[in-house]
CSV table of C-alpha atoms and ligand atoms in Angstrom, one decimal:
chain,number,residue,atom,x,y,z
A,1,MET,CA,38.1,122.8,-36.1
A,2,SER,CA,36.9,120.6,-39.0
A,3,ASP,CA,36.4,120.3,-42.7
A,4,VAL,CA,32.8,119.0,-42.4
A,5,PRO,CA,30.7,121.2,-44.7
A,6,ALA,CA,27.8,123.0,-43.0
A,7,SER,CA,25.5,121.4,-45.7
A,8,HIS,CA,26.3,117.8,-44.4
A,9,PRO,CA,23.1,116.2,-43.2
A,10,ARG,CA,24.7,115.4,-39.9
A,11,ALA,CA,26.9,118.5,-39.6
A,12,LEU,CA,25.9,119.3,-36.0
A,13,SER,CA,26.4,115.7,-34.8
A,14,LEU,CA,29.8,115.5,-36.4
A,15,LYS,CA,30.8,118.9,-34.9
A,16,LEU,CA,29.8,117.8,-31.4
A,17,ARG,CA,31.7,114.6,-31.8
A,18,GLU,CA,34.8,116.5,-32.8
A,19,GLN,CA,34.4,118.8,-29.8
A,20,ILE,CA,34.1,115.9,-27.4
A,21,GLU,CA,37.1,114.2,-29.0
A,22,HIS,CA,39.2,117.4,-29.0
A,23,TYR,CA,38.5,118.2,-25.3
A,24,ARG,CA,39.3,114.6,-24.4
A,25,LYS,CA,42.8,115.0,-25.8
A,26,VAL,CA,43.0,118.3,-23.8
A,27,GLY,CA,42.0,116.5,-20.6
A,28,LEU,CA,38.6,118.1,-20.0
A,29,VAL,CA,36.5,115.2,-21.1
A,30,ALA,CA,37.1,111.8,-19.6
A,31,ASP,CA,38.4,108.9,-21.7
A,32,ALA,CA,35.0,107.4,-21.4
A,33,GLY,CA,33.3,110.6,-22.5
A,34,PRO,CA,33.1,109.7,-26.2
A,35,ILE,CA,31.4,106.4,-25.4
A,36,ALA,CA,28.9,108.2,-23.1
A,37,HIS,CA,28.3,110.7,-25.9
A,38,GLY,CA,27.8,107.9,-28.5
A,39,ARG,CA,25.3,106.3,-26.2
A,40,GLY,CA,23.4,109.5,-26.0
A,41,GLU,CA,23.5,110.0,-29.8
A,42,ALA,CA,21.9,106.6,-30.3
A,43,PHE,CA,19.0,107.4,-28.0
A,44,ASP,CA,18.6,110.8,-29.5
A,45,TYR,CA,18.4,109.3,-33.0
A,46,LEU,CA,15.6,107.1,-31.8
A,47,LEU,CA,13.8,110.0,-30.2
A,48,GLY,CA,14.0,112.0,-33.4
A,49,GLU,CA,16.7,114.4,-32.4
A,50,ALA,CA,14.1,116.9,-31.1
A,51,THR,CA,12.7,117.5,-27.7
A,52,PRO,CA,9.9,114.8,-27.3
A,53,GLU,CA,6.5,116.5,-26.8
A,54,PRO,CA,5.8,115.0,-23.3
A,55,VAL,CA,9.2,116.2,-22.1
A,56,VAL,CA,8.3,119.8,-22.3
A,57,LYS,CA,6.1,119.2,-19.2
A,58,ASP,CA,9.1,117.8,-17.4
A,59,ILE,CA,11.2,120.8,-18.4
A,60,TYR,CA,8.6,123.1,-16.8
A,61,ALA,CA,8.5,120.9,-13.7
A,62,ALA,CA,12.3,121.1,-13.5
A,63,ALA,CA,12.2,124.9,-13.9
A,64,ALA,CA,9.6,125.1,-11.1
A,65,LEU,CA,11.8,123.0,-8.8
A,66,LEU,CA,14.9,125.1,-9.5
A,67,LEU,CA,13.0,128.4,-8.9
A,68,GLU,CA,11.5,127.2,-5.6
A,69,ALA,CA,14.9,125.9,-4.4
A,70,GLU,CA,16.7,127.8,-1.7
A,71,HIS,CA,20.1,126.6,-2.8
A,72,PRO,CA,20.0,125.2,-6.3
A,73,VAL,CA,23.2,123.8,-7.8
A,74,ILE,CA,24.1,122.7,-11.3
A,75,SER,CA,26.6,119.9,-11.4
A,76,VAL,CA,29.0,119.9,-14.3
A,77,ASN,CA,31.0,117.0,-15.7
A,78,GLY,CA,33.5,116.9,-18.6
A,79,ASN,CA,30.9,116.2,-21.3
A,80,THR,CA,28.3,118.8,-20.2
A,81,ALA,CA,31.0,121.5,-19.8
A,82,VAL,CA,32.1,120.9,-23.4
A,83,LEU,CA,28.7,120.3,-25.0
A,84,ALA,CA,26.9,123.3,-23.6
A,85,PRO,CA,29.1,125.8,-21.7
A,86,GLN,CA,27.2,128.9,-22.6
A,87,ALA,CA,23.8,127.3,-21.9
A,88,LEU,CA,25.0,126.1,-18.4
A,89,ILE,CA,26.3,129.6,-17.5
A,90,SER,CA,23.3,131.4,-18.8
A,91,LEU,CA,20.9,129.1,-16.9
A,92,ALA,CA,22.9,129.4,-13.7
A,93,ASN,CA,22.7,133.2,-14.0
A,94,LYS,CA,19.0,133.2,-14.7
A,95,ILE,CA,17.8,130.9,-11.8
A,96,PRO,CA,20.3,131.9,-10.1
A,97,ALA,CA,22.1,128.7,-9.2
A,98,LYS,CA,25.7,127.8,-8.4
A,99,LEU,CA,27.9,125.9,-10.9
A,100,GLU,CA,30.0,123.0,-9.5
A,101,VAL,CA,32.4,120.8,-11.2
A,102,ASN,CA,31.8,117.2,-10.3
A,103,VAL,CA,33.5,114.4,-12.2
A,104,PHE,CA,33.7,110.6,-12.0
A,105,TYR,CA,36.8,109.7,-14.0
A,106,GLY,CA,40.4,110.7,-13.2
A,107,ARG,CA,39.4,113.2,-10.5
A,108,THR,CA,42.5,115.2,-10.1
A,109,GLN,CA,42.8,118.9,-9.1
A,110,GLU,CA,44.3,119.4,-12.6
A,111,ARG,CA,41.1,118.1,-14.3
A,112,GLU,CA,38.7,119.9,-12.0
A,113,LYS,CA,40.7,123.2,-12.6
A,114,LYS,CA,40.7,122.6,-16.4
A,115,ILE,CA,36.9,122.3,-16.5
A,116,ALA,CA,36.4,125.3,-14.1
A,117,GLU,CA,38.8,127.5,-16.0
A,118,TYR,CA,37.1,126.5,-19.3
A,119,LEU,CA,33.7,127.6,-17.9
A,120,ILE,CA,35.2,130.9,-16.6
A,121,SER,CA,36.8,131.5,-20.1
A,122,GLN,CA,33.2,131.1,-21.4
A,123,GLY,CA,31.8,133.7,-19.1
A,124,ALA,CA,31.1,132.0,-15.7
A,125,GLN,CA,31.6,134.3,-12.7
A,126,GLU,CA,32.2,131.5,-10.2
A,127,VAL,CA,32.7,127.7,-10.4
A,128,LEU,CA,32.8,125.6,-7.3
A,129,GLY,CA,34.1,122.0,-6.9
A,130,VAL,CA,37.9,122.5,-7.3
A,131,ASN,CA,39.6,120.8,-4.4
A,132,SER,CA,36.4,120.4,-2.5
A,133,THR,CA,36.4,118.7,0.9
A,134,ALA,CA,32.8,117.7,1.8
A,135,LYS,CA,31.6,114.2,1.2
A,136,VAL,CA,28.3,112.7,0.0
A,137,PRO,CA,27.4,110.2,2.7
A,138,HIS,CA,27.7,106.5,1.7
A,139,LEU,CA,29.0,107.4,-1.8
A,140,HIS,CA,32.5,105.9,-2.5
A,141,SER,CA,33.2,107.0,-6.1
A,142,SER,CA,34.9,110.3,-6.8
A,143,ARG,CA,31.6,111.9,-7.4
A,144,GLY,CA,31.1,111.8,-3.6
A,145,GLN,CA,33.6,114.7,-3.2
A,146,VAL,CA,31.5,117.9,-3.2
A,147,ASP,CA,31.8,121.5,-2.3
A,148,LYS,CA,30.6,122.5,1.1
A,149,ASN,CA,29.1,125.7,-0.3
A,150,GLY,CA,27.7,123.9,-3.3
A,151,ILE,CA,26.2,120.4,-3.6
A,152,ALA,CA,26.7,119.8,0.1
A,153,ALA,CA,24.5,122.7,1.0
A,154,ALA,CA,22.1,122.3,-2.0
A,155,ASP,CA,18.4,121.4,-1.7
A,156,VAL,CA,18.0,120.8,-5.5
A,157,VAL,CA,20.8,119.5,-7.8
A,158,LEU,CA,20.6,119.5,-11.6
A,159,VAL,CA,22.7,116.7,-12.9
A,160,GLY,CA,23.4,116.5,-16.7
A,161,LEU,CA,24.3,113.4,-18.5
A,162,GLU,CA,25.6,110.7,-16.1
A,163,ASP,CA,24.5,107.3,-15.1
A,164,GLY,CA,25.6,105.9,-11.8
A,165,ASP,CA,25.2,105.8,-8.1
A,166,ARG,CA,25.3,109.4,-7.2
A,167,THR,CA,21.6,110.3,-7.7
A,168,ARG,CA,20.4,107.7,-5.1
A,169,ALA,CA,23.0,108.9,-2.6
A,170,LEU,CA,22.0,112.6,-3.1
A,171,LEU,CA,18.3,111.7,-2.6
A,172,ALA,CA,19.2,109.7,0.5
A,173,TRP,CA,21.0,112.9,1.7
A,174,GLY,CA,17.7,114.7,1.4
A,175,LYS,CA,18.2,116.6,-1.9
A,176,LYS,CA,16.0,116.7,-4.9
A,177,VAL,CA,17.7,115.6,-8.1
A,178,ILE,CA,16.8,116.7,-11.6
A,179,SER,CA,18.7,114.7,-14.3
A,180,ILE,CA,19.0,115.3,-18.0
A,181,ASP,CA,19.5,111.9,-19.6
A,182,LEU,CA,18.6,110.8,-23.1
A,183,ASN,CA,18.3,107.2,-21.8
A,184,PRO,CA,14.9,107.0,-20.0
A,185,LEU,CA,15.9,103.7,-18.5
A,186,SER,CA,19.3,104.6,-17.0
A,187,ARG,CA,19.7,104.3,-13.3
A,188,THR,CA,20.0,108.0,-12.9
A,189,ALA,CA,16.9,108.8,-15.0
A,190,ILE,CA,14.8,106.2,-13.1
A,191,ASP,CA,16.0,107.2,-9.6
A,192,ALA,CA,15.9,111.0,-10.0
A,193,THR,CA,13.1,113.2,-8.6
A,194,LEU,CA,12.6,114.0,-12.2
A,195,ASN,CA,14.4,113.2,-15.5
A,196,ILE,CA,14.4,115.4,-18.6
A,197,CYS,CA,14.8,112.9,-21.4
A,198,ASP,CA,16.4,115.2,-23.9
A,199,ASN,CA,19.8,116.2,-25.2
A,200,VAL,CA,21.5,118.7,-22.8
A,201,ILE,CA,22.2,120.9,-25.8
A,202,ARG,CA,18.4,121.4,-26.3
A,203,ALA,CA,17.2,120.9,-22.7
A,204,LEU,CA,19.3,123.6,-21.1
A,205,PRO,CA,18.0,126.5,-23.3
A,206,LEU,CA,14.4,125.3,-23.0
A,207,LEU,CA,14.9,125.1,-19.2
A,208,GLU,CA,16.1,128.7,-19.2
A,209,THR,CA,12.9,129.8,-21.2
A,210,ALA,CA,10.7,127.9,-18.7
A,211,VAL,CA,12.5,129.5,-15.8
A,212,GLU,CA,11.8,132.9,-17.3
A,213,ASP,CA,8.2,131.9,-17.9
A,214,LEU,CA,7.6,130.7,-14.4
A,215,ARG,CA,9.6,133.3,-12.5
A,216,GLY,CA,6.7,135.6,-11.7
A,217,ASP,CA,4.1,132.9,-10.9
A,218,GLU,CA,4.7,131.2,-7.6
A,219,GLN,CA,1.2,129.6,-7.6
A,220,ARG,CA,1.7,127.9,-10.9
A,221,ARG,CA,5.1,126.6,-9.8
A,222,LYS,CA,3.6,125.1,-6.7
A,223,LYS,CA,0.9,123.4,-8.7
A,224,ILE,CA,3.4,122.0,-11.2
A,225,ILE,CA,5.6,120.7,-8.4
A,226,ALA,CA,2.7,119.0,-6.6
A,227,LYS,CA,2.1,117.0,-9.8
A,228,ILE,CA,5.6,115.7,-10.3
A,229,ASN,CA,5.6,111.9,-10.8
A,230,SER,CA,8.8,110.6,-12.2
A,231,LYS,CA,7.4,107.2,-13.1
A,232,ASP,CA,4.5,108.7,-15.1
A,233,SER,CA,7.1,110.9,-16.9
A,234,THR,CA,9.2,107.9,-17.8
A,235,ALA,CA,6.1,106.0,-19.0
A,236,ARG,CA,5.1,109.0,-21.2
A,237,VAL,CA,8.5,109.1,-22.8
A,238,LEU,CA,8.4,105.3,-23.5
A,239,GLN,CA,4.9,105.6,-25.0
A,240,PHE,CA,6.1,108.5,-27.2
A,241,LEU,CA,9.0,106.3,-28.3
A,242,ASP,CA,6.7,103.3,-29.0
A,243,ILE,CA,4.3,105.4,-31.1
A,244,ARG,CA,7.1,107.0,-33.0
A,245,LEU,CA,8.9,103.8,-33.8
A,246,LYS,CA,5.6,102.1,-34.9
A,247,SER,CA,4.7,105.0,-37.1
A,248,ILE,CA,8.2,104.9,-38.7
A,249,ALA,CA,7.9,101.1,-39.2
A,250,HIS,CA,4.5,101.7,-40.8
A,251,GLN,CA,6.0,104.3,-43.2
A,252,ILE,CA,9.0,102.1,-44.1
A,253,SER,CA,6.9,99.0,-44.7
A,254,GLU,CA,4.7,101.0,-47.1
A,255,LEU,CA,1.6,99.1,-46.3
A,256,SER,CA,-1.4,99.2,-48.7
A,257,VAL,CA,-4.7,97.4,-49.2
A,258,LEU,CA,-5.9,95.8,-52.4
A,259,GLU,CA,-9.1,94.2,-53.4
A,260,ALA,CA,-8.3,90.4,-53.6
A,261,THR,CA,-8.4,88.5,-56.8
A,262,GLU,CA,-8.1,84.8,-57.6
A,263,ALA,CA,-4.3,85.3,-57.9
A,264,HIS,CA,-4.2,85.9,-54.1
A,265,LEU,CA,-6.1,82.7,-53.2
A,266,ASN,CA,-3.1,80.5,-52.5
A,267,PHE,CA,-1.6,83.2,-50.3
A,268,ILE,CA,-4.8,83.6,-48.3
A,269,VAL,CA,-5.2,79.8,-47.8
A,270,ASP,CA,-1.6,79.5,-46.6
A,271,LEU,CA,-1.9,82.4,-44.3
A,272,ILE,CA,-5.2,81.1,-42.7
A,273,ASN,CA,-3.6,77.7,-42.2
A,274,SER,CA,-0.5,79.1,-40.5
A,275,VAL,CA,-2.7,81.3,-38.2
A,276,ILE,CA,-4.9,78.2,-37.3
A,277,GLU,CA,-1.7,76.5,-36.2
A,278,GLU,CA,-1.0,79.4,-33.9
A,279,GLY,CA,-4.4,78.6,-32.2
A,280,CYS,CA,-5.8,82.0,-32.8
A,281,PHE,CA,-8.6,81.5,-35.3
A,282,ASP,CA,-12.3,80.7,-34.9
A,283,LEU,CA,-12.1,78.1,-37.7
A,284,GLU,CA,-11.2,74.5,-38.1
A,285,LYS,CA,-9.0,73.4,-40.9
A,286,ASP,CA,-11.6,71.2,-42.5
A,287,LYS,CA,-14.0,74.2,-42.7
A,288,LEU,CA,-11.6,76.2,-44.9
A,289,SER,CA,-12.1,75.7,-48.5
A,290,LEU,CA,-11.0,77.7,-51.5
A,291,GLU,CA,-14.6,77.8,-52.6
A,292,ALA,CA,-15.6,79.7,-49.5
A,293,ILE,CA,-13.2,82.4,-50.2
A,294,ILE,CA,-13.8,82.3,-54.0
A,295,SER,CA,-17.5,82.8,-53.4
A,296,LYS,CA,-16.7,86.1,-51.6
A,297,LEU,CA,-14.6,87.5,-54.4
A,298,ASN,CA,-16.6,89.9,-56.6
A,299,ALA,CA,-19.9,89.1,-54.7
A,300,GLU,CA,-22.4,91.9,-54.1
A,301,ASN,CA,-22.6,91.4,-50.3
A,302,SER,CA,-19.1,90.5,-49.4
A,303,ALA,CA,-15.5,91.5,-49.9
A,304,VAL,CA,-11.9,90.2,-49.6
A,305,TYR,CA,-8.9,92.5,-49.2
A,306,VAL,CA,-5.2,91.7,-49.1
A,307,LEU,CA,-2.5,93.7,-47.3
A,308,VAL,CA,0.6,94.4,-49.2
A,309,SER,CA,4.0,95.6,-48.0
A,310,GLN,CA,6.4,96.6,-50.7
A,311,ASN,CA,5.0,94.1,-53.2
A,312,ASN,CA,4.8,91.3,-50.5
A,313,LEU,CA,1.5,89.9,-49.6
A,314,CYS,CA,1.2,90.0,-45.8
A,315,GLY,CA,-2.4,89.9,-44.6
A,316,PHE,CA,-6.0,89.6,-45.6
A,317,VAL,CA,-9.5,90.2,-44.4
A,318,ASP,CA,-12.9,89.0,-45.6
A,319,ALA,CA,-16.3,90.2,-44.6
A,320,GLU,CA,-20.0,89.8,-45.6
A,321,ILE,CA,-23.3,91.5,-45.0
A,322,LEU,CA,-25.2,89.2,-42.7
A,323,GLU,CA,-28.5,91.0,-42.5
A,324,GLU,CA,-29.5,94.5,-43.2
A,325,GLY,CA,-27.1,97.0,-41.5
A,326,TYR,CA,-24.6,94.4,-40.3
A,327,LEU,CA,-21.2,93.7,-41.8
A,328,GLN,CA,-19.5,90.8,-40.3
A,329,VAL,CA,-15.7,90.3,-40.5
A,330,ALA,CA,-15.2,86.6,-41.1
A,331,ASN,CA,-11.4,86.4,-40.9
A,332,LEU,CA,-8.6,88.8,-40.4
A,333,ALA,CA,-5.0,87.6,-40.4
A,334,ILE,CA,-1.5,89.2,-40.6
A,335,ALA,CA,1.6,87.2,-41.4
A,336,LYS,CA,3.8,86.9,-38.3
A,337,ASN,CA,6.7,89.1,-39.5
A,338,TYR,CA,4.4,92.0,-40.4
A,339,ARG,CA,2.5,92.3,-37.1
A,340,GLY,CA,2.6,95.6,-35.1
A,341,LEU,CA,3.1,97.7,-38.2
A,342,GLY,CA,-0.5,99.0,-38.4
A,343,GLY,CA,-1.7,96.5,-41.0
A,344,GLY,CA,-4.6,95.3,-39.0
A,345,GLN,CA,-5.8,98.9,-38.5
A,346,LEU,CA,-5.5,99.5,-42.3
A,347,LEU,CA,-7.6,96.4,-43.1
A,348,LEU,CA,-10.2,97.4,-40.6
A,349,LYS,CA,-10.4,100.9,-42.0
A,350,LYS,CA,-11.1,99.4,-45.4
A,351,ILE,CA,-13.8,97.2,-44.0
A,352,GLU,CA,-15.4,100.2,-42.2
A,353,GLU,CA,-15.3,102.2,-45.4
A,354,LEU,CA,-17.1,99.3,-47.2
A,355,ALA,CA,-19.7,99.1,-44.4
A,356,SER,CA,-20.4,102.8,-44.7
A,357,ASN,CA,-20.7,102.6,-48.6
A,358,LYS,CA,-23.1,99.6,-48.3
A,359,GLY,CA,-25.2,101.5,-45.8
A,360,CYS,CA,-24.3,99.3,-42.8
A,361,ASP,CA,-24.2,100.9,-39.4
A,362,LYS,CA,-22.4,98.2,-37.6
A,363,VAL,CA,-19.3,96.1,-38.1
A,364,VAL,CA,-19.1,92.9,-36.0
A,365,ILE,CA,-16.6,90.1,-35.5
A,366,ARG,CA,-16.5,86.9,-33.5
A,367,LEU,CA,-13.1,86.2,-31.8
A,368,LEU,CA,-11.8,83.3,-29.8
A,369,ALA,CA,-12.0,84.4,-26.2
A,370,SER,CA,-8.6,82.9,-25.6
A,371,CYS,CA,-6.9,85.1,-28.3
A,372,ARG,CA,-6.1,88.3,-26.4
A,373,ALA,CA,-3.9,89.8,-29.2
A,374,ALA,CA,-6.9,89.9,-31.7
A,375,GLN,CA,-9.2,91.4,-29.0
A,376,ALA,CA,-6.5,94.0,-28.3
A,377,LEU,CA,-6.4,95.0,-32.0
A,378,PHE,CA,-10.2,95.4,-32.2
A,379,LEU,CA,-10.4,97.2,-28.8
A,380,LYS,CA,-7.8,99.7,-30.0
A,381,GLN,CA,-9.8,100.4,-33.1
A,382,GLY,CA,-12.9,101.3,-31.0
A,383,TYR,CA,-14.7,97.9,-31.0
A,384,THR,CA,-16.4,96.9,-27.8
A,385,PRO,CA,-17.6,93.4,-26.5
A,386,HIS,CA,-21.2,92.8,-27.5
A,387,GLY,CA,-21.7,89.2,-26.4
A,388,PHE,CA,-20.3,85.9,-25.6
A,389,ILE,CA,-20.9,82.5,-27.3
A,390,ALA,CA,-20.0,79.3,-25.3
A,391,LEU,CA,-18.8,76.6,-27.7
A,392,GLU,CA,-17.2,73.3,-27.1
A,393,LYS,CA,-14.2,74.0,-29.4
A,394,GLY,CA,-13.5,77.4,-27.6
A,395,ASP,CA,-15.6,80.3,-26.3
A,396,LEU,CA,-16.2,83.2,-28.6
A,397,ILE,CA,-16.5,87.0,-27.9
A,398,VAL,CA,-18.6,89.1,-30.2
A,399,MET,CA,-17.2,92.5,-30.7
A,400,GLY,CA,-18.7,95.4,-32.7
A,401,LYS,CA,-18.4,99.0,-33.7
A,402,LYS,CA,-21.0,101.5,-34.7
A,403,ILE,CA,-20.2,103.1,-38.1
A,404,GLU,CA,-21.1,106.8,-38.4
B,501,LIG,O1,33.4,113.9,-16.8
B,501,LIG,P1,33.2,112.7,-15.9
B,501,LIG,O2,34.4,112.0,-15.4
B,501,LIG,O3,32.2,113.0,-14.8
B,501,LIG,O4,32.5,111.6,-16.8
B,501,LIG,C1,31.3,111.9,-17.5
B,501,LIG,C2,30.7,110.6,-18.2
B,501,LIG,C3,29.5,111.1,-19.1
B,501,LIG,C4,31.8,110.0,-19.1
B,501,LIG,C5,30.2,109.7,-17.1
B,501,LIG,O5,29.3,110.3,-16.3
B,501,LIG,C6,29.6,108.4,-17.7
B,501,LIG,O6,30.3,107.4,-18.0
B,501,LIG,O7,28.3,108.5,-17.9
B,501,LIG,P2,27.5,107.2,-18.5
B,501,LIG,O8,27.4,106.2,-17.5
B,501,LIG,O9,28.0,106.8,-19.9
B,501,LIG,O10,26.1,107.9,-18.7
B,501,LIG,C7,25.8,108.9,-19.5
B,501,LIG,C8,24.3,109.0,-19.8
B,501,LIG,O11,24.1,110.2,-20.4
B,501,LIG,C9,23.8,107.9,-20.7
B,501,LIG,O12,22.6,107.4,-20.2
B,501,LIG,C10,23.6,108.6,-22.0
B,501,LIG,O13,22.6,108.0,-22.8
B,501,LIG,C11,23.3,110.0,-21.6
B,501,LIG,N1,23.7,111.0,-22.6
B,501,LIG,C12,24.8,111.0,-23.4
B,501,LIG,N2,24.9,112.1,-24.1
B,501,LIG,C13,23.9,112.9,-23.7
B,501,LIG,C14,23.1,112.2,-22.7
B,501,LIG,N3,22.0,112.7,-22.2
B,501,LIG,C15,21.6,113.9,-22.5
B,501,LIG,N4,22.3,114.7,-23.5
B,501,LIG,C16,23.4,114.2,-24.1
B,501,LIG,N5,24.1,114.9,-25.0
């Protein structure tokens, strides 16, 4: 169909786009199909174009639901028919489940027939949904038209790639709905009994493997089904995305830590002053002097490190040994635009290395009790609250971590 070379880094993506575009011209895919596809591509890019690890659990849960169903139906729209015809047919045969055409846009018998005939040309034995007469109660869009032997009679419906009002109406009708949607926040994904946040082209074959795996184990299926919690599943996907994006941000920003020299002093002073202005520092302006920092450079019992991102200074930490075995972090600050990239974690790692090299078994820090962001950073790195100091200028929390 195309002259895109197989070696092109985005060959598959370009091929699928072409397929969607070609079948839109033929009338199988709705005019809005390419937009929906592009939306999916964007989410897939962020997710890494691979099945997210926590989604495998959801795929198994979906397989268990489909195998336990008395009358499972796979709903097929224009995009899914074109993206994964073989995988749809193969999954339907394996469960076994019925295939039913159900479209939103331009629902004419002609379009329904085109999709059904396309699936039959790809090997489907039977495709429901052409000229169907049953109605989903309280659903007024054309998706409400369903086959009396298909979705109308179903107890579990698998819905690939759509966002809208149908899932809620099917649930209200007493059916369980499994969606496959790359947008974990779409209405369909949020409302469904279970969403598989993956590309249909990957999810369907994985679903088939899970069906095979669970077929002979009713007990395991029942256990899996009892644990289905769609909100937890969505939260796991969002956490996965959060960790993935942060780690990419970290790699892109190329953060590193250097021992500070006098050349870094102006930067350190400016940074401390800007953080004091944010109200998140256990320090008053008049207490800050260049001398205090200078005295820590190259001293036996203290250290100052700066954080660098692609040649830009963006954070610093200074620490000193208070008494035998204790290393106290005096100040730690990251410039506003560089927060959330893992720089705080890197600086603390360096401090903990120093503590270990100096024979200290504890790192401690005093933080303003009102500054939750700083406490969150230390808690995340394994520091726990050790005490509380009530002061007029603002209460302090002492946090510490044992160094192995
Ligand atoms: O054939 P029709 O008339 O039934 O129309 C089908 C479309 C897809 C055009 C229609 O249902 C629609 O407009 O859907 P939406 O509202 O754009 O929602 C599509 C959802 O699927 C979005 O949340 C996309 O992120 C998601 N999506 C897109 N491509 C994929 C996908 N999810 C999984 N795999 C994909 N390949």
